[in-house]
Coordinates of C-alpha atoms and ligand atoms in Angstrom, one line a residue:
X9 CA 0.0 0.0 -0.1
X10 CA 1.3 3.6 -0.6
X11 CA 1.4 5.9 2.2
X12 CA 1.0 9.5 1.4
X13 CA 2.4 12.1 3.9
X14 CA 0.5 15.5 3.6
X15 CA 1.7 18.6 5.4
X16 CA -1.3 20.2 7.5
X17 CA -0.8 24.0 6.9
X18 CA -4.4 24.4 7.5
X19 CA -4.8 27.8 6.2
X20 CA -2.6 27.5 2.8
X21 CA -3.6 25.7 -0.3
X22 CA -2.2 22.3 1.3
X23 CA -6.0 22.2 2.6
X24 CA -6.7 20.3 -0.6
X25 CA -4.5 17.5 0.6
X26 CA -6.3 17.4 3.8
X27 CA -9.5 17.2 2.1
X28 CA -8.1 14.0 -0.1
X29 CA -7.3 12.4 3.1
X30 CA -10.7 13.3 4.7
X31 CA -12.4 11.6 1.7
X32 CA -10.2 8.6 1.9
X33 CA -11.4 8.3 5.6
X34 CA -15.0 8.5 4.8
X35 CA -14.3 5.8 2.1
X36 CA -13.0 3.2 4.6
X37 CA -9.3 4.2 4.5
X38 CA -6.8 4.8 7.1
X39 CA -5.5 8.2 8.0
X40 CA -3.1 9.3 10.5
X41 CA -3.3 12.7 12.0
X42 CA -2.1 15.1 14.9
X43 CA -4.0 15.6 18.0
X44 CA -3.0 17.7 20.9
X45 CA -2.1 14.5 23.1
X46 CA -0.1 12.0 20.5
X47 CA -0.8 11.2 16.6
X48 CA -4.0 9.1 16.2
X49 CA -4.6 6.5 13.5
X50 CA -8.1 7.0 12.1
X51 CA -10.8 5.0 10.4
X52 CA -14.7 5.5 10.2
X53 CA -15.7 4.3 13.8
X54 CA -19.3 3.1 12.4
X55 CA -17.7 1.0 9.8
X56 CA -16.6 -2.3 11.4
X57 CA -14.4 -3.3 8.3
X58 CA -12.7 0.0 8.5
X59 CA -12.1 -0.5 12.2
X60 CA -10.6 -3.8 11.7
X61 CA -8.1 -2.7 9.4
X62 CA -6.7 -0.4 12.4
X63 CA -6.1 -3.6 14.3
X64 CA -4.1 -5.1 11.3
X65 CA -2.0 -1.8 10.7
X66 CA -1.2 -1.7 14.4
X67 CA -0.8 -5.4 15.1
X68 CA -3.2 -4.7 18.0
X69 CA -5.0 -7.4 20.0
X70 CA -8.7 -7.2 19.0
X71 CA -10.0 -7.1 22.5
X72 CA -8.5 -3.4 22.9
X73 CA -11.3 -1.1 22.3
X74 CA -10.8 2.3 20.2
X75 CA -11.5 5.6 21.1
X76 CA -14.3 7.5 19.0
X77 CA -13.0 11.1 18.1
X78 CA -16.0 13.7 17.4
X79 CA -15.7 17.4 16.3
X80 CA -19.1 18.3 17.6
X81 CA -20.3 17.7 21.4
X82 CA -23.8 16.9 20.1
X83 CA -22.4 13.7 18.3
X84 CA -21.9 12.1 21.9
X85 CA -25.6 11.5 21.8
X86 CA -25.4 9.5 18.4
X87 CA -23.2 6.8 19.8
X88 CA -23.7 6.9 23.6
X89 CA -26.5 7.1 26.3
X90 CA -25.3 10.1 27.7
X91 CA -25.8 11.2 31.4
X92 CA -25.6 14.5 33.3
X93 CA -22.0 13.8 34.3
X94 CA -20.8 13.4 30.9
X95 CA -22.5 16.6 29.8
X96 CA -20.7 18.5 32.5
X97 CA -17.4 16.8 31.7
X98 CA -17.8 17.6 28.1
X99 CA -18.7 21.2 28.6
X100 CA -15.8 21.6 31.0
X101 CA -13.0 19.9 29.2
X102 CA -14.1 19.6 25.4
X103 CA -12.3 20.1 23.0
X104 CA -9.4 18.7 24.9
X105 CA -7.5 15.8 26.3
X106 CA -10.4 14.0 28.2
X107 CA -12.0 10.9 26.9
X108 CA -15.3 9.9 28.4
X109 CA -16.7 6.3 28.5
X110 CA -20.3 5.9 28.4
X111 CA -22.9 2.9 27.6
X112 CA -22.9 2.5 23.8
X113 CA -25.8 2.7 21.3
X114 CA -26.3 0.1 18.9
X115 CA -25.0 1.9 16.0
X116 CA -21.6 1.5 17.2
X117 CA -20.1 -2.0 16.1
X118 CA -18.7 -4.2 18.7
X119 CA -15.3 -4.3 16.4
X120 CA -14.8 -0.6 17.5
X121 CA -15.5 -1.2 21.2
X122 CA -13.6 -4.5 21.5
X123 CA -16.8 -6.3 22.2
X124 CA -17.7 -4.0 25.1
X125 CA -21.2 -2.4 25.7
X126 CA -19.4 0.9 26.5
X127 CA -17.7 3.5 24.1
X128 CA -15.1 5.7 24.8
X129 CA -15.4 9.1 23.3
X130 CA -13.2 12.4 22.8
X131 CA -13.3 15.5 21.2
X132 CA -9.9 16.7 20.6
X133 CA -8.6 20.1 20.5
X134 CA -6.1 20.0 17.7
X135 CA -7.1 22.2 14.7
X136 CA -5.9 19.7 12.2
X137 CA -7.8 16.8 14.2
X138 CA -11.0 18.8 14.1
X139 CA -10.8 19.8 10.5
X140 CA -10.2 16.3 9.4
X141 CA -13.3 14.9 11.4
X142 CA -15.5 17.6 10.0
X143 CA -14.4 17.3 6.5
X144 CA -14.6 13.5 6.5
X145 CA -18.2 13.6 7.9
X146 CA -17.5 10.7 9.9
X147 CA -16.9 9.8 13.5
X148 CA -13.2 8.8 13.8
X149 CA -12.1 5.7 15.7
X150 CA -8.3 6.5 16.4
X151 CA -5.9 4.7 18.6
X152 CA -2.4 6.1 19.0
X153 CA -0.7 5.8 15.5
X154 CA 2.2 3.5 16.7
X155 CA 2.7 0.0 16.1
X156 CA 1.4 -2.0 19.1
X157 CA 3.8 -2.0 21.9
X158 CA 5.8 0.9 20.7
X159 CA 5.8 4.4 22.3
X160 CA 2.9 6.5 21.2
X161 CA 4.0 8.8 18.3
X162 CA 4.6 12.8 19.2
X163 CA 5.5 13.6 15.7
X164 CA 4.7 12.6 12.1
X165 CA 8.4 11.1 11.7
X166 CA 7.4 8.6 14.4
X167 CA 4.2 7.5 12.4
X168 CA 6.1 7.2 9.4
X169 CA 8.6 5.1 11.2
X170 CA 5.6 2.6 12.1
X171 CA 3.1 3.0 9.5
X172 CA 4.7 3.5 6.1
X173 CA 3.2 0.9 3.6
X174 CA 0.4 0.0 6.3
X175 CA -2.2 3.1 6.1
X176 CA -3.3 5.4 3.3
X177 CA -2.4 9.0 4.6
X178 CA -0.2 10.7 7.4
X179 CA -0.9 14.1 8.1
X180 CA 2.1 16.0 9.4
X181 CA 1.0 18.7 11.9
X182 CA 4.4 19.0 13.5
X183 CA 5.1 18.1 17.0
X184 CA 2.2 17.5 19.5
X185 CA 1.8 19.7 22.5
X186 CA 0.9 17.3 25.4
X187 CA 2.9 14.2 24.6
X188 CA 0.9 11.7 26.4
X189 CA -2.4 10.2 25.8
X190 CA -5.9 11.7 26.9
X191 CA -7.1 11.1 30.6
X192 CA -9.9 8.4 30.3
X193 CA -12.7 8.7 32.8
X194 CA -15.5 6.1 33.0
X195 CA -19.1 7.7 33.8
X196 CA -20.9 4.5 32.8
X197 CA -21.1 3.4 36.6
X198 CA -22.2 4.9 39.9
X199 CA -18.7 6.5 40.8
X200 CA -16.7 8.1 38.0
X201 CA -13.3 6.3 37.7
X202 CA -10.1 7.3 36.0
X203 CA -9.0 4.4 33.8
X204 CA -6.0 6.0 32.5
X205 CA -4.3 9.1 33.8
X206 CA -3.4 11.8 31.8
X207 CA -3.0 15.8 31.2
X208 CA -6.5 16.3 32.8
X209 CA -5.8 15.3 36.5
X210 CA -8.0 13.8 39.2
X211 CA -8.1 17.2 40.9
X212 CA -9.3 18.9 37.8
X213 CA -12.1 16.3 37.5
X214 CA -13.1 16.6 41.0
X215 CA -13.4 20.3 41.0
X216 CA -16.1 19.9 38.3
X217 CA -17.9 16.8 39.2
X218 CA -17.0 15.7 42.9
X219 CA -15.2 12.5 44.0
X220 CA -13.5 10.5 41.4
X221 CA -11.9 7.1 41.8
X222 CA -8.8 5.7 40.3
X223 CA -9.1 2.2 38.9
X224 CA -7.4 0.3 41.6
X225 CA -5.5 -1.7 38.8
X226 CA -3.7 1.4 38.1
X227 CA -2.2 1.5 41.7
X228 CA -1.4 -2.2 42.0
X229 CA -0.5 -3.5 38.5
X230 CA 1.2 -6.5 39.7
X231 CA -1.2 -7.6 42.2
X232 CA -3.6 -9.2 39.7
X233 CA -6.1 -6.5 39.4
X234 CA -7.7 -6.4 35.9
X235 CA -7.6 -2.9 34.5
X236 CA -11.1 -1.6 33.3
X237 CA -9.3 -0.1 30.1
X238 CA -8.2 -3.1 28.3
X239 CA -5.2 -1.3 26.8
X240 CA -3.8 -0.4 30.3
X241 CA -2.9 -4.3 30.9
X242 CA -0.3 -4.5 28.0
X243 CA 3.3 -3.5 29.0
X244 CA 3.3 -1.1 26.2
X245 CA 5.2 2.3 25.6
X246 CA 8.2 0.0 25.9
X247 CA 11.6 0.9 24.4
X248 CA 13.5 -2.2 23.0
X249 CA 16.3 -1.6 25.7
X250 CA 15.7 -2.7 29.5
X251 CA 14.4 0.5 31.3
X252 CA 15.1 0.7 34.9
X253 CA 13.8 3.7 37.0
X254 CA 16.1 4.6 39.9
X255 CA 14.2 6.6 43.1
X256 CA 14.9 7.5 46.7
X257 CA 12.0 7.5 49.1
X258 CA 14.0 10.2 51.1
X259 CA 14.1 12.4 48.0
X260 CA 18.0 12.1 48.0
X261 CA 18.8 13.1 44.4
X262 CA 22.4 12.9 44.8
X263 CA 22.2 9.0 45.8
X264 CA 20.0 8.4 42.8
X265 CA 22.5 10.2 40.3
X266 CA 25.4 8.1 42.0
X267 CA 23.4 4.7 41.6
X268 CA 22.5 5.6 37.8
X269 CA 26.1 6.4 37.2
X270 CA 27.2 3.1 39.0
X271 CA 24.7 0.9 36.9
X272 CA 25.7 2.4 33.7
X273 CA 29.3 1.9 34.3
X274 CA 28.8 -1.7 35.2
X275 CA 26.7 -2.4 32.2
X276 CA 29.3 -0.6 29.7
X277 CA 32.2 -2.5 31.3
X278 CA 30.2 -5.5 30.4
X279 CA 30.0 -4.7 26.8
X280 CA 26.5 -3.2 26.6
X281 CA 25.3 0.0 25.1
X282 CA 23.8 2.1 27.7
X283 CA 21.3 5.0 27.9
X284 CA 20.4 7.7 30.5
X285 CA 17.2 9.7 30.5
X286 CA 17.4 12.6 32.9
X287 CA 15.9 15.9 33.5
X288 CA 17.5 19.2 33.0
X289 CA 18.7 19.6 36.6
X290 CA 20.7 16.5 36.8
X291 CA 21.6 16.0 33.0
X292 CA 25.3 17.4 33.1
X293 CA 26.1 15.1 35.9
X294 CA 25.7 12.1 33.4
X295 CA 27.6 13.4 30.6
X296 CA 30.3 10.8 29.3
X297 CA 28.8 8.2 31.7
X298 CA 26.7 6.5 29.0
X299 CA 26.7 6.0 25.4
X300 CA 23.5 8.1 25.0
X301 CA 22.2 10.6 27.5
X302 CA 18.7 12.2 26.7
X303 CA 17.1 15.2 28.3
X304 CA 13.5 14.6 29.3
X305 CA 12.4 18.1 30.1
X306 CA 12.5 20.1 33.4
X307 CA 11.4 18.5 36.7
X308 CA 9.7 21.7 37.8
X309 CA 7.6 22.0 34.5
X310 CA 6.2 18.6 34.3
X311 CA 4.5 19.6 31.1
X312 CA 8.0 19.5 29.3
X313 CA 8.6 16.0 30.7
X314 CA 5.4 14.6 29.3
X315 CA 6.1 16.4 25.9
X316 CA 9.7 14.7 25.6
X317 CA 8.9 11.2 27.2
X318 CA 8.0 9.2 24.3
X319 CA 10.4 10.7 21.8
X320 CA 13.3 10.0 24.1
X321 CA 12.2 6.3 24.4
X322 CA 12.1 6.2 20.6
X323 CA 15.3 7.7 20.4
X324 CA 17.0 5.1 22.5
X325 CA 15.6 2.6 20.2
X326 CA 16.9 4.3 17.2
X327 CA 20.4 4.2 19.2
X328 CA 20.0 0.6 19.8
X329 CA 20.9 0.7 23.4
X330 CA 20.6 -2.4 25.5
X331 CA 20.0 -0.9 28.8
X332 CA 18.3 2.5 29.9
X333 CA 18.3 4.2 33.4
X334 CA 16.1 7.0 34.3
X335 CA 15.3 9.0 37.2
X336 CA 11.8 8.3 38.5
X337 CA 8.8 11.2 38.7
X338 CA 6.6 10.4 41.6
X339 CA 3.9 13.1 42.4
X340 CA 0.4 14.2 42.0
X341 CA -1.1 15.7 38.9
X342 CA 0.7 15.5 35.7
X343 CA 3.6 13.6 37.4
X344 CA 1.3 10.8 38.2
X345 CA 0.3 10.4 34.6
X346 CA 4.1 10.6 33.6
X347 CA 5.1 7.9 36.1
X348 CA 2.2 5.7 34.9
X349 CA 3.9 5.5 31.5
X350 CA 7.3 5.3 32.8
X351 CA 6.3 2.4 35.1
X352 CA 4.8 0.7 32.1
X353 CA 7.6 1.3 29.7
X354 CA 9.9 -0.1 32.6
X355 CA 7.8 -3.1 33.1
X356 CA 7.5 -2.1 36.8
X357 CA 11.1 -2.1 37.3
X358 CA 12.1 0.0 39.9
X359 CA 15.2 0.4 42.1
X360 CA 15.2 2.1 45.4
X361 CA 18.4 3.7 46.8
Ligands
LIG18 O1 -5.0 10.8 23.6 C1 -5.6 9.9 23.2 O2 -6.5 9.3 23.7 C2 -5.0 9.1 21.9 C3 -5.3 10.2 20.7 C4 -5.1 9.6 19.4 O3 -6.7 10.6 20.8 N1 -5.6 7.9 21.6 C5 -5.2 6.8 22.2 O4 -5.9 5.7 21.9 O5 -4.6 6.9 23.1 P1 -5.4 4.1 22.3 O6 -6.0 3.3 21.5 O7 -3.8 4.2 22.1 O8 -5.8 4.0 23.8 C6 -7.1 3.9 24.0 C7 -7.3 3.3 25.3 C8 -6.9 1.9 25.6 O9 -6.2 1.6 26.8 C9 -8.4 1.2 25.6 O10 -8.3 0.0 26.4 C10 -9.1 2.3 26.3 O11 -8.7 3.4 25.8 N2 -10.4 2.1 26.0 C11 -11.2 2.4 24.7 N3 -12.6 2.0 24.8 C12 -12.9 1.8 26.1 C13 -13.9 1.3 26.7 N4 -15.1 1.4 26.2 N5 -13.8 1.1 28.1 C14 -12.7 1.2 28.8 N6 -11.6 1.5 28.1 C15 -11.5 1.8 26.9
LIG19 MG1 -2.0 3.8 22.5

């Protein structure tokens, strides 16, 4: 299959190319596009055949449901039994990085929801995403546009890497702003529950709708709890090299740095290629210690860490490192979402000093 890469300079004549992609999407094709969180891989959500092609292109297990992207809040009613809480959340956070899970209507094929009776819905805020959905005239099922198991794409090059030859169009809208996937909140039951943490934090949700739970499986991933978002059970976001997080309960950064330097030395002496991922504050202390040292933003501005995380993990793949060491990012708010992704990327491997 030929994959066409088009640029999304939405106010210029290139708009024509986005229109071609939109028509292709409406005809059952696969189109990757930028959103404010990560790049998505879109197909017509109400066309079971089209949705099936997403699973093939990604190599994704078919029990892992897709998020349906809409461009108008009213479209939520077409596909879901909407309740008061969902309406309030949509009003507060859409368009934006929040996905709302509701009981689905019959019109949504089980092929899109992975066999579930609920459907996950999100209205993205990225202008290219909104325009593509609007122009296509369809509701767009879109997982992150990576090969299943790899870190989510935060720029078009990442999608080109994973999807060339497998999909019809890639719309290049530059680097995304947020860098980690949307917060998922399930409001189909009694108590609203966060199934995946993201840029919209628990506190932000609670300010709007009152008490919110976190899916217990997110807190205790190794204790046999089954996450309610099927996708959260896979050890994805993982780089090829083995990632270990190093942390200190006493907040002893010096000790963490010393430990990482020690671990890196040992592995290099044993002949392995080693990567270190560090925030700006400690970065200089690692220079020369590993084969590849990557900066992952500024600890005091968590949004910069979110924005660089997946790109860094992919760069370690490109550099073929065998072992990666990273400082951990415990905390509330966005740190909680960052740490959720890091722990998954590390297969929960954490070393305490
Ligand atoms: O930010 C995002 O949400 C990005 C962009 C492209 O919008 N999309 C994304 O999709 O991250 P994906 O497929 O990579 O992750 C969707 C997650 C999976 O963990 C899946 O199991 C969960 O959402 N999910 C989808 N529908 C669900 C449902 N009905 N109930 C529970 N979890 C659901
Ligand atoms: Mg994904």
